[in-house]
C-alpha atoms as a printed R data frame, in Angstrom:
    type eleno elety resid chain resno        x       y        z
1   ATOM     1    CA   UNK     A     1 -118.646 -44.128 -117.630
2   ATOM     2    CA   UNK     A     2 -122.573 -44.786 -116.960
3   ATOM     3    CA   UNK     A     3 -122.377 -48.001 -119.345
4   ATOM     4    CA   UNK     A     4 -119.575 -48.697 -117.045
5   ATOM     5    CA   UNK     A     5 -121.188 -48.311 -113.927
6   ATOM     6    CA   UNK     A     6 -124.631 -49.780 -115.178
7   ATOM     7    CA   UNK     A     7 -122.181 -53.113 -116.612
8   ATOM     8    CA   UNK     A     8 -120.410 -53.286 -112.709
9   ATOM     9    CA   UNK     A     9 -123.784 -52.998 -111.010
10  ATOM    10    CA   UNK     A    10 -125.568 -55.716 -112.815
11  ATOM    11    CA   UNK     A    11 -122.541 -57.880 -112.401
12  ATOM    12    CA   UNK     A    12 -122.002 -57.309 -108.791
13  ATOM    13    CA   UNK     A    13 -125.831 -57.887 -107.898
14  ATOM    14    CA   UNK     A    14 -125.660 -61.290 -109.892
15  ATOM    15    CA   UNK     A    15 -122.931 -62.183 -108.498
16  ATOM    16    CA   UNK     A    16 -123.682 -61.712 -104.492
17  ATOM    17    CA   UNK     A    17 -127.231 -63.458 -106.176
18  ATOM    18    CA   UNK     A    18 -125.263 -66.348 -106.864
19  ATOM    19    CA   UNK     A    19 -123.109 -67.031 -104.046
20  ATOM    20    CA   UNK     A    20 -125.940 -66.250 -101.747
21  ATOM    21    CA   UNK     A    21 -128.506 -68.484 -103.431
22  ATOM    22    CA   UNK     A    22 -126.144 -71.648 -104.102
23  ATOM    23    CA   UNK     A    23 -124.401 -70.975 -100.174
24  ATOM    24    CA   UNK     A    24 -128.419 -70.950  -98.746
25  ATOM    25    CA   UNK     A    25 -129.978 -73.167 -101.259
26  ATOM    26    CA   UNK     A    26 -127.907 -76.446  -99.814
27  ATOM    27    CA   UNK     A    27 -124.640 -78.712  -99.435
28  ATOM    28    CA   UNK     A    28 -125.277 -79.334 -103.105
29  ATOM    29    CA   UNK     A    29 -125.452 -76.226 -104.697
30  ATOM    30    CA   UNK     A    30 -122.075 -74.989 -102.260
31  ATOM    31    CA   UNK     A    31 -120.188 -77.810 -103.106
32  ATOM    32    CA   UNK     A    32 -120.905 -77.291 -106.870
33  ATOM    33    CA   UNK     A    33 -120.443 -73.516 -106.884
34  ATOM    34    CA   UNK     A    34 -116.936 -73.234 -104.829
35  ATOM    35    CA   UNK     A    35 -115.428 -76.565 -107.317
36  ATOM    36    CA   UNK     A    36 -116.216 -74.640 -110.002
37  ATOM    37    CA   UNK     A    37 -114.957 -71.364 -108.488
38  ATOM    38    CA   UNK     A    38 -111.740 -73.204 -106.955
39  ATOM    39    CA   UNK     A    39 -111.078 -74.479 -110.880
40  ATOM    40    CA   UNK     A    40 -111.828 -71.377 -112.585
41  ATOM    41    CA   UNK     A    41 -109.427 -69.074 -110.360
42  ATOM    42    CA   UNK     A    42 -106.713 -71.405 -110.305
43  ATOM    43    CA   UNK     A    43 -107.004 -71.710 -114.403
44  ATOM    44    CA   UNK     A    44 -107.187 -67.896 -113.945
45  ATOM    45    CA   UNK     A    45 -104.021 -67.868 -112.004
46  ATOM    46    CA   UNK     A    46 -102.510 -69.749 -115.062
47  ATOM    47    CA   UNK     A    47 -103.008 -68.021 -117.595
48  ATOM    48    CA   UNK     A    48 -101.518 -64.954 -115.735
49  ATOM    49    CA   UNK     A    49  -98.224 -66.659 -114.372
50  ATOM    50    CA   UNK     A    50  -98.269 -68.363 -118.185
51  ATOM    51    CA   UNK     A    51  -98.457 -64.774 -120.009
52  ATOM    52    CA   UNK     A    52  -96.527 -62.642 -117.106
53  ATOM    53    CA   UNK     A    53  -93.557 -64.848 -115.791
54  ATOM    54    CA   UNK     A    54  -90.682 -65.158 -117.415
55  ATOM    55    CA   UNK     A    55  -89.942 -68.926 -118.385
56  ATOM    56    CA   UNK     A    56  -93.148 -69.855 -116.541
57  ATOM    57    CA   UNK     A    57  -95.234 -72.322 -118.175
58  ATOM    58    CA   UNK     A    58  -97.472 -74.411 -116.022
59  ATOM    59    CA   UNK     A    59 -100.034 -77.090 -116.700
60  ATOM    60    CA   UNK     A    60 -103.488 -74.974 -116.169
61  ATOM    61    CA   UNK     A    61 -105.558 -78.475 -116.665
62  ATOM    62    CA   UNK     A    62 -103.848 -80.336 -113.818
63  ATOM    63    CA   UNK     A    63 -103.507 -77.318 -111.650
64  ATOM    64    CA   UNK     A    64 -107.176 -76.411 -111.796
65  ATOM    65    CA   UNK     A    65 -108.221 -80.623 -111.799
66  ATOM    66    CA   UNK     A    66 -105.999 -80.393 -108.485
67  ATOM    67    CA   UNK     A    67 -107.819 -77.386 -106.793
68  ATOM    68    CA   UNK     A    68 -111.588 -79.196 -107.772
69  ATOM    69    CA   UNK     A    69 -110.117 -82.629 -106.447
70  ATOM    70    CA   UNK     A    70 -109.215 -80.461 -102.880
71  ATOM    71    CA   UNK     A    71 -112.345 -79.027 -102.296
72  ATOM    72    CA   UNK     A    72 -115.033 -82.211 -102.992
73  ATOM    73    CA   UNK     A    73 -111.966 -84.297 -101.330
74  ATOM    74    CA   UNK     A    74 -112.074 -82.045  -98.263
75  ATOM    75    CA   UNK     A    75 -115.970 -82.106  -98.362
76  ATOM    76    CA   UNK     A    76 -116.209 -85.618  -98.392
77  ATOM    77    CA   UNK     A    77 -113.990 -86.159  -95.565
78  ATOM    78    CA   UNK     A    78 -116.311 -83.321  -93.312
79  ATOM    79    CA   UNK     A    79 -119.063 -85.139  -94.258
80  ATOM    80    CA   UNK     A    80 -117.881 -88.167  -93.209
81  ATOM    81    CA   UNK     A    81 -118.284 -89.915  -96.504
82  ATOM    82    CA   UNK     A    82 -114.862 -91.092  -97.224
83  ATOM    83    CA   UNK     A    83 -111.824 -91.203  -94.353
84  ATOM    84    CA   UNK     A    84 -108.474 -90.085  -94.884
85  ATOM    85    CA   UNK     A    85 -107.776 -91.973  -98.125
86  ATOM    86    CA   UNK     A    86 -109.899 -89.727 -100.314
87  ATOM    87    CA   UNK     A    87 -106.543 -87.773 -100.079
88  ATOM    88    CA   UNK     A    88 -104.210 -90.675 -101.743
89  ATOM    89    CA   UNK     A    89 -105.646 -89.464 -105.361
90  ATOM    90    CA   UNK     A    90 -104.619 -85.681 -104.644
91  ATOM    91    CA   UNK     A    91 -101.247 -86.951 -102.962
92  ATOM    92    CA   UNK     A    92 -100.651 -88.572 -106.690
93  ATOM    93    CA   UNK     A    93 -101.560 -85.387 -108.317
94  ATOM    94    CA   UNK     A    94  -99.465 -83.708 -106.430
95  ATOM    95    CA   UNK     A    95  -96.281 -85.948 -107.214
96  ATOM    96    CA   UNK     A    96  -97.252 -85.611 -110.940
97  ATOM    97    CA   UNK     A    97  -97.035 -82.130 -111.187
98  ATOM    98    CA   UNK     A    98  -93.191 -82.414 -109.703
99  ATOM    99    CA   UNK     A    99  -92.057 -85.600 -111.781
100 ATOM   100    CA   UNK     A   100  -93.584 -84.519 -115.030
101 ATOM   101    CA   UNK     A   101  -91.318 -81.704 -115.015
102 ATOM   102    CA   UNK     A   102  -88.417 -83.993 -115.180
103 ATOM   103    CA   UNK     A   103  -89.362 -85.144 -118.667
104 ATOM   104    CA   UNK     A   104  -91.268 -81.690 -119.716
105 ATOM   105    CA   UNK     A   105  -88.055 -79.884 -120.840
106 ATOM   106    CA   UNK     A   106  -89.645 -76.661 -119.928
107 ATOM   107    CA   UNK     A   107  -87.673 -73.615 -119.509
108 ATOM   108    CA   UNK     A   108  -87.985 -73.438 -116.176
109 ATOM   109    CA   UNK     A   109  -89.186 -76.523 -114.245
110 ATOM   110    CA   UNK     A   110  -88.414 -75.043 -111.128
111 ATOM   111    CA   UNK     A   111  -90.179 -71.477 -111.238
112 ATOM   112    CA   UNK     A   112  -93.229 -74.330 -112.659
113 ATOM   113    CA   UNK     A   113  -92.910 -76.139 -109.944
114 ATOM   114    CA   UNK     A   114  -93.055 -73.585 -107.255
115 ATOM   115    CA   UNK     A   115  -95.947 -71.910 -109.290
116 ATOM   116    CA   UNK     A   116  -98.091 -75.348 -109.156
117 ATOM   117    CA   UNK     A   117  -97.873 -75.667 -105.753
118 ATOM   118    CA   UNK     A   118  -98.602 -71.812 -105.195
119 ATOM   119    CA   UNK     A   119 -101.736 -72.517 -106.644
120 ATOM   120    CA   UNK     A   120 -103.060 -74.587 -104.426
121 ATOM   121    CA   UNK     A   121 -101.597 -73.350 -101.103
122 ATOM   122    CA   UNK     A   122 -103.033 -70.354 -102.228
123 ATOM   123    CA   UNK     A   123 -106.133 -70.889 -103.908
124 ATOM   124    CA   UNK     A   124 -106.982 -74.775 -103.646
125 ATOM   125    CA   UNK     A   125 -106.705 -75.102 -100.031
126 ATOM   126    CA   UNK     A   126 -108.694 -72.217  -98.817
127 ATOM   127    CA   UNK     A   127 -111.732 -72.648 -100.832
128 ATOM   128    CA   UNK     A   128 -111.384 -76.476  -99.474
129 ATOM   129    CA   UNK     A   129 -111.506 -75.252  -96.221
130 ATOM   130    CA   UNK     A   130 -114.981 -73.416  -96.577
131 ATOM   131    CA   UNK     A   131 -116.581 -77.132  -95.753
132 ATOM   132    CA   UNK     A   132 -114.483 -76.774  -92.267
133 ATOM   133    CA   UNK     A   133 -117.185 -74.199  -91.794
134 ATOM   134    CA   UNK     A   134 -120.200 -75.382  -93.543
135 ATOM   135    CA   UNK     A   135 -120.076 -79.046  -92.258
136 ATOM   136    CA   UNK     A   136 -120.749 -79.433  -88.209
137 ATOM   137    CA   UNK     A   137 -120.570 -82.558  -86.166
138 ATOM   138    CA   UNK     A   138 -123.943 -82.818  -84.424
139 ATOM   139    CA   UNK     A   139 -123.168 -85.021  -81.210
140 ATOM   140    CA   UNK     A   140 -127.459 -84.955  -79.919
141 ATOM   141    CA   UNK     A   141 -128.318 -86.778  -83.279
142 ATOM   142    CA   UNK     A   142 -124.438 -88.488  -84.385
143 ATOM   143    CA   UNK     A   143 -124.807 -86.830  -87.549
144 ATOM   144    CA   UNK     A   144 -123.053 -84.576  -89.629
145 ATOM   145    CA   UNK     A   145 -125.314 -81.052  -90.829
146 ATOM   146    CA   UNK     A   146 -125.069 -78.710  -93.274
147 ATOM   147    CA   UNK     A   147 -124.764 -74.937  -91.762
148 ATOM   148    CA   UNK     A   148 -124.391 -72.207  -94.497
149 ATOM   149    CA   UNK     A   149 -124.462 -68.985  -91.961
150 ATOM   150    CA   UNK     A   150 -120.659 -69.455  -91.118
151 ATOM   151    CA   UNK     A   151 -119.306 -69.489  -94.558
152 ATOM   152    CA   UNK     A   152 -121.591 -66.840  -95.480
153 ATOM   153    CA   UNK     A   153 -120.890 -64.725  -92.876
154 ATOM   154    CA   UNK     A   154 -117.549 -64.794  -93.926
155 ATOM   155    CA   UNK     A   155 -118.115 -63.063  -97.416
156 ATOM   156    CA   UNK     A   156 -120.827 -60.477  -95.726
157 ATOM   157    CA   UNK     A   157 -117.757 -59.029  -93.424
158 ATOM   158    CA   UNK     A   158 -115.680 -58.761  -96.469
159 ATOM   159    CA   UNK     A   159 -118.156 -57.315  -98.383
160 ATOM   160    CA   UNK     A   160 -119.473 -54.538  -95.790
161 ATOM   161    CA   UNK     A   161 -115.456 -54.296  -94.815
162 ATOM   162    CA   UNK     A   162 -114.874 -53.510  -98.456
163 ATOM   163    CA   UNK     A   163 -117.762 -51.040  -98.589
164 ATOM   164    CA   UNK     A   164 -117.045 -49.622  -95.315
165 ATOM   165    CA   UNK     A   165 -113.290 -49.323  -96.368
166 ATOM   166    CA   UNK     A   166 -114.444 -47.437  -99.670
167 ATOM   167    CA   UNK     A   167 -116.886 -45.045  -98.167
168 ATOM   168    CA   UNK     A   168 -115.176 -43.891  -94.734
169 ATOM   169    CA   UNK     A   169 -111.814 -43.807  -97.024
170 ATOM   170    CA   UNK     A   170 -113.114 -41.871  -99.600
171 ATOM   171    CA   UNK     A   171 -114.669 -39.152  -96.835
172 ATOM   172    CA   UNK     A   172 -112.101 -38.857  -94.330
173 ATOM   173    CA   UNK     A   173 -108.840 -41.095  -95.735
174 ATOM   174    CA   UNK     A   174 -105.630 -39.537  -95.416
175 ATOM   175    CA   UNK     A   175 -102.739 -41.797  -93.689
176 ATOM   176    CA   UNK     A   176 -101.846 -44.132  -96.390
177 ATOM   177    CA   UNK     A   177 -101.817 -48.110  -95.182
178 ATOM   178    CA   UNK     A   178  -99.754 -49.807  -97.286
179 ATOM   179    CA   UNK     A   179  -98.546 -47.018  -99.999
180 ATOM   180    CA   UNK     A   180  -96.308 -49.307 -101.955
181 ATOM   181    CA   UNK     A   181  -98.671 -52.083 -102.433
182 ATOM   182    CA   UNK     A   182 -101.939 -50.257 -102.759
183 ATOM   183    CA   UNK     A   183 -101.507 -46.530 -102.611
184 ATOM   184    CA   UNK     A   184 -105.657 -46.021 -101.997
185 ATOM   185    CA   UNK     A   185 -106.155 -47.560  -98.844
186 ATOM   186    CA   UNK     A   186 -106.060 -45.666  -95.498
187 ATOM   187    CA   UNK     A   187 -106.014 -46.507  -92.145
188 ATOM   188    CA   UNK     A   188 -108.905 -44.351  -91.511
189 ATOM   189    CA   UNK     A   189 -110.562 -46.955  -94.126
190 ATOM   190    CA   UNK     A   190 -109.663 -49.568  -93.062
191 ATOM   191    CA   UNK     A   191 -110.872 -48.955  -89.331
192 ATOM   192    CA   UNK     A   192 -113.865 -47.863  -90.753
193 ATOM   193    CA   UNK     A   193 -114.987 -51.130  -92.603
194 ATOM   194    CA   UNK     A   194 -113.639 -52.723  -89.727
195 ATOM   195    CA   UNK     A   195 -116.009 -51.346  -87.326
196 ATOM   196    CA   UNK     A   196 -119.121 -51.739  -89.703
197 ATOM   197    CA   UNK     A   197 -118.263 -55.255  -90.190
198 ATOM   198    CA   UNK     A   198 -118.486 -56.187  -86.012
199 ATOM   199    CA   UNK     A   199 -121.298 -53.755  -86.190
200 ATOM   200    CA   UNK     A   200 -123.017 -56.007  -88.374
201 ATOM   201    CA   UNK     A   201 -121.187 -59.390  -85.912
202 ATOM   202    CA   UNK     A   202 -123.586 -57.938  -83.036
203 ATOM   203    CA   UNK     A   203 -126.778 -58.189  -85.323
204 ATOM   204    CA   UNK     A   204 -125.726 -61.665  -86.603
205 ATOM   205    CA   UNK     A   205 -124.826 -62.794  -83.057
206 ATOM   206    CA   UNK     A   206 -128.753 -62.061  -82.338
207 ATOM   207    CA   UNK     A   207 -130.184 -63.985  -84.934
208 ATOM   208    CA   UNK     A   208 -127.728 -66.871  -85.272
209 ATOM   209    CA   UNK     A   209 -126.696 -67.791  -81.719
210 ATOM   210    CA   UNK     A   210 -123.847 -70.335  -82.801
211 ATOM   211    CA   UNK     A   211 -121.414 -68.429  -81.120
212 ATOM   212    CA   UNK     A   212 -121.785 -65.805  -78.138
213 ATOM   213    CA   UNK     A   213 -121.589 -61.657  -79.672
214 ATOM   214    CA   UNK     A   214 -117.685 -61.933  -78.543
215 ATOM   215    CA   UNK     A   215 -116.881 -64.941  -80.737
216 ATOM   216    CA   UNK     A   216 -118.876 -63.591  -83.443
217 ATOM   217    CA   UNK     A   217 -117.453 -59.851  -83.231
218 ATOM   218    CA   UNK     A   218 -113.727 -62.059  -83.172
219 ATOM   219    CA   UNK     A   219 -114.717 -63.543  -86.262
220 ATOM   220    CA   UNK     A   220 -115.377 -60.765  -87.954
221 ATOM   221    CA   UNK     A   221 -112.058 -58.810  -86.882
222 ATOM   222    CA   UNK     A   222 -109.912 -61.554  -88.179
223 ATOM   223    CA   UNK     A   223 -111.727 -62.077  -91.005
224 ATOM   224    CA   UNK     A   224 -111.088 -58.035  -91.487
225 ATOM   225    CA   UNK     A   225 -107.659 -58.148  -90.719
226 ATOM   226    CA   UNK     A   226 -107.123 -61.127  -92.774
227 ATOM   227    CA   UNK     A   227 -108.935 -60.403  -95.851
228 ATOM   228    CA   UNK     A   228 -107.181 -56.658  -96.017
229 ATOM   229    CA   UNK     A   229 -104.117 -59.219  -95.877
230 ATOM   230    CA   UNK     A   230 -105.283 -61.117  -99.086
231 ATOM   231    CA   UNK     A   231 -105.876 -58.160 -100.945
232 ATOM   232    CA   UNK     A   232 -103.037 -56.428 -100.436
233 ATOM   233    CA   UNK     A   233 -101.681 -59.807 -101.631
234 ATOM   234    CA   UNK     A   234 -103.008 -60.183 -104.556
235 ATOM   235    CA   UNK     A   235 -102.050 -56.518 -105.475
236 ATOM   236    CA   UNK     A   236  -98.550 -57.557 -105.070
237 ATOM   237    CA   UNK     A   237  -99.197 -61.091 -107.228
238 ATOM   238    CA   UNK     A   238 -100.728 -58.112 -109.892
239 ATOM   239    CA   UNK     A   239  -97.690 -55.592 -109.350
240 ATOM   240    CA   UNK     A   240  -94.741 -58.325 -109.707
241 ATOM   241    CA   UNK     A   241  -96.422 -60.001 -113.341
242 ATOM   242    CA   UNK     A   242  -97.341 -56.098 -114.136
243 ATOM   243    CA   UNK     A   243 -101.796 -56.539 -114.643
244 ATOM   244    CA   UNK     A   244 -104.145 -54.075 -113.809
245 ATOM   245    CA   UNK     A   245 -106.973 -56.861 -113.367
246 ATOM   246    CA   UNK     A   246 -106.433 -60.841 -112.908
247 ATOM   247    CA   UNK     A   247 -109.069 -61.355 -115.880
248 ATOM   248    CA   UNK     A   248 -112.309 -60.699 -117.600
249 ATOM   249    CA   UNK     A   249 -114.942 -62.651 -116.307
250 ATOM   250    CA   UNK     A   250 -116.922 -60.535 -114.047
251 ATOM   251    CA   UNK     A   251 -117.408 -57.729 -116.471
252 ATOM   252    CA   UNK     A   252 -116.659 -54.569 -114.792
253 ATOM   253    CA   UNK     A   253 -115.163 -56.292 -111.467
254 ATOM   254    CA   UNK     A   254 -112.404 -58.322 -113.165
255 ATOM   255    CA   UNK     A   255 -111.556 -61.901 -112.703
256 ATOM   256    CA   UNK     A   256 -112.545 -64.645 -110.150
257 ATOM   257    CA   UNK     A   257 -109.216 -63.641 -108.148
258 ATOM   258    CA   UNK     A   258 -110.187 -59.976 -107.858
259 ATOM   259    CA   UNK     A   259 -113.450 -61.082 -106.199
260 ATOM   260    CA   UNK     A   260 -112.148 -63.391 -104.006
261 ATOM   261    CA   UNK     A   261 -108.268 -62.183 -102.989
262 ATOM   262    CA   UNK     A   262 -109.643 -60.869  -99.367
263 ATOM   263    CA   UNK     A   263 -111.247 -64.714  -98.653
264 ATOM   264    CA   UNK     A   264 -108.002 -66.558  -99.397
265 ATOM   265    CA   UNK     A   265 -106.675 -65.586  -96.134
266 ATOM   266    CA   UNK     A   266 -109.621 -64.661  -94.515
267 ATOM   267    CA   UNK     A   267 -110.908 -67.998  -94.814
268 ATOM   268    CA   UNK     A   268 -108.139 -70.118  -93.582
269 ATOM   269    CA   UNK     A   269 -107.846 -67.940  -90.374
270 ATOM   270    CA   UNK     A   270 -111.552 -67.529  -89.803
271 ATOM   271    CA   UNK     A   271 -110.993 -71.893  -89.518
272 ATOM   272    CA   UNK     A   272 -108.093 -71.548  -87.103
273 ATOM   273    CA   UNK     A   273 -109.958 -68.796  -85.154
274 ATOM   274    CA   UNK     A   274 -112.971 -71.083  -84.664
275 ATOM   275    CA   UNK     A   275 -110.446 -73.861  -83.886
276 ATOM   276    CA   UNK     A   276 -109.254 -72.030  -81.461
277 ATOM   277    CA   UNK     A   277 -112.212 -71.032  -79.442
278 ATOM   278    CA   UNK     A   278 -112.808 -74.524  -78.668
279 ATOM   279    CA   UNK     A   279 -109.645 -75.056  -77.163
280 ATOM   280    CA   UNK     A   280 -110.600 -73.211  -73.994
């Protein structure tokens, strides 16, 4: 149990090293960190739909290809260096994975099919959408910068959320939240990490004035809301193909979809929130 421990706390501290450093360091270092992140969990996602579904066998190469392609395609476009036919490639890619089936004789070309296309509605396209966040139009100079506190912010509410959840839960937790998904979490929790993460809004709201401490204390509710969301729907992903872990490797924390199931959702609404505020 201490080698345990000892193995999760080196791995967790490396990785929060990681994303911080390559999220801080610059637009390189993001854009090469999430593509490889993006690929890795959707070849993760593979192999489990591969080994767990019946009759499932998808093509983990173009699946993942597909996911990388998103993300730099997405970046390029928020960056202004390509327009909107930077997409045309991925559109191909797209119609590959459902023609190919047609000549595959696979068992199941449909359950492949909607399993592709899972992947990247569910993985691809949020990770693509962290440059929504990172990349901001700056109208004073007619240039496009490179702002890493918003998608960062996004995995510190998650992160003190989680820890919040775990501690106040652990103390006080007794009304289950979602017993048949994920018989651990409580509502008392859950509110918990939810309050330390807008605690933690307020502080960022001083030292990062992009938004006003309402906006900022928004953000971090939906990104609560939304990332309890993603976990408790990756649970079910884990339930339905019956694994206790989505792979091996983050020793002691799992696989790249374990780490990340709370920011699927979290991050696609923390873009539509933001979206939002500007419409009034």
């Amino acid at each position: 149990m201490v080698n345990n421990f000892i193995k999760r706390a080196i791995t967790g501290v490396l990785f929060v090293a990681i994303l911080v450093g390559c999220i801080l360091y610059g637009a390189f270092s993001f854009g090469i960190l999430f593509t490889a992140i993006s690929a890795l969990a959707i070849y993760e996602f593979g192999q489990l739909v591969n080994m767990r579904a019946e009759g499932v066998q998808i093509n983990k190469a173009i699946n993942m290809l597909g996911g990388a392609y998103l993300f730099l395609a997405i970046m390029g476009f928020c960056i202004d260096a390509a327009d909107s036919k930077i997409f045309i490639p991925y559109v191909l890619l797209l119609l590959y994975m459902m023609i190919s089936e047609l000549y595959l004789k696979k068992e199941n070309p449909v359950l492949n099919w909607a399993y592709s296309m899972f992947s990247q509605l569910y993985i691809g396209l949020p990770f693509a959408l962290l440059n929504v966040l990172a990349f901001h139009n700056d109208p004073e100079y007619s240039s496009i910068s490179y702002n890493p506190i918003l998608p960062l912010s996004i995995f510190i509410f998650l992160w003190l959320n989680d820890t919040g959840a775990y501690c106040i839960g652990s103390l006080i937790g007794k009304h289950r939240l979602f017993e048949r998904i994920s018989p651990k979490k409580s509502w008392e929790g859950s509110i918990g990490g939810g309050v330390v993460a807008i605690g933690v809004a307020f502080i960022l709201a001083h030292y990062f004035p992009v938004m006003s401490m309402p906006e900022w204390a928004g953000l971090a509710l939906v990104v609560v809301i939304f990332g309890t969301w993603g976990d408790l729907t990756e649970s079910l992903l884990k339930r339905q193909l019956h694994v206790k872990d989505s792979g091996t490797i983050l020793p002691g924390h799992g696989g790249m979809l374990d780490r990340f199931d709370s920011s699927l959702m979290a991050i696609p609404a923390a873009v539509v929130y933001l979206y939002t505020l500007t419409w009034f």
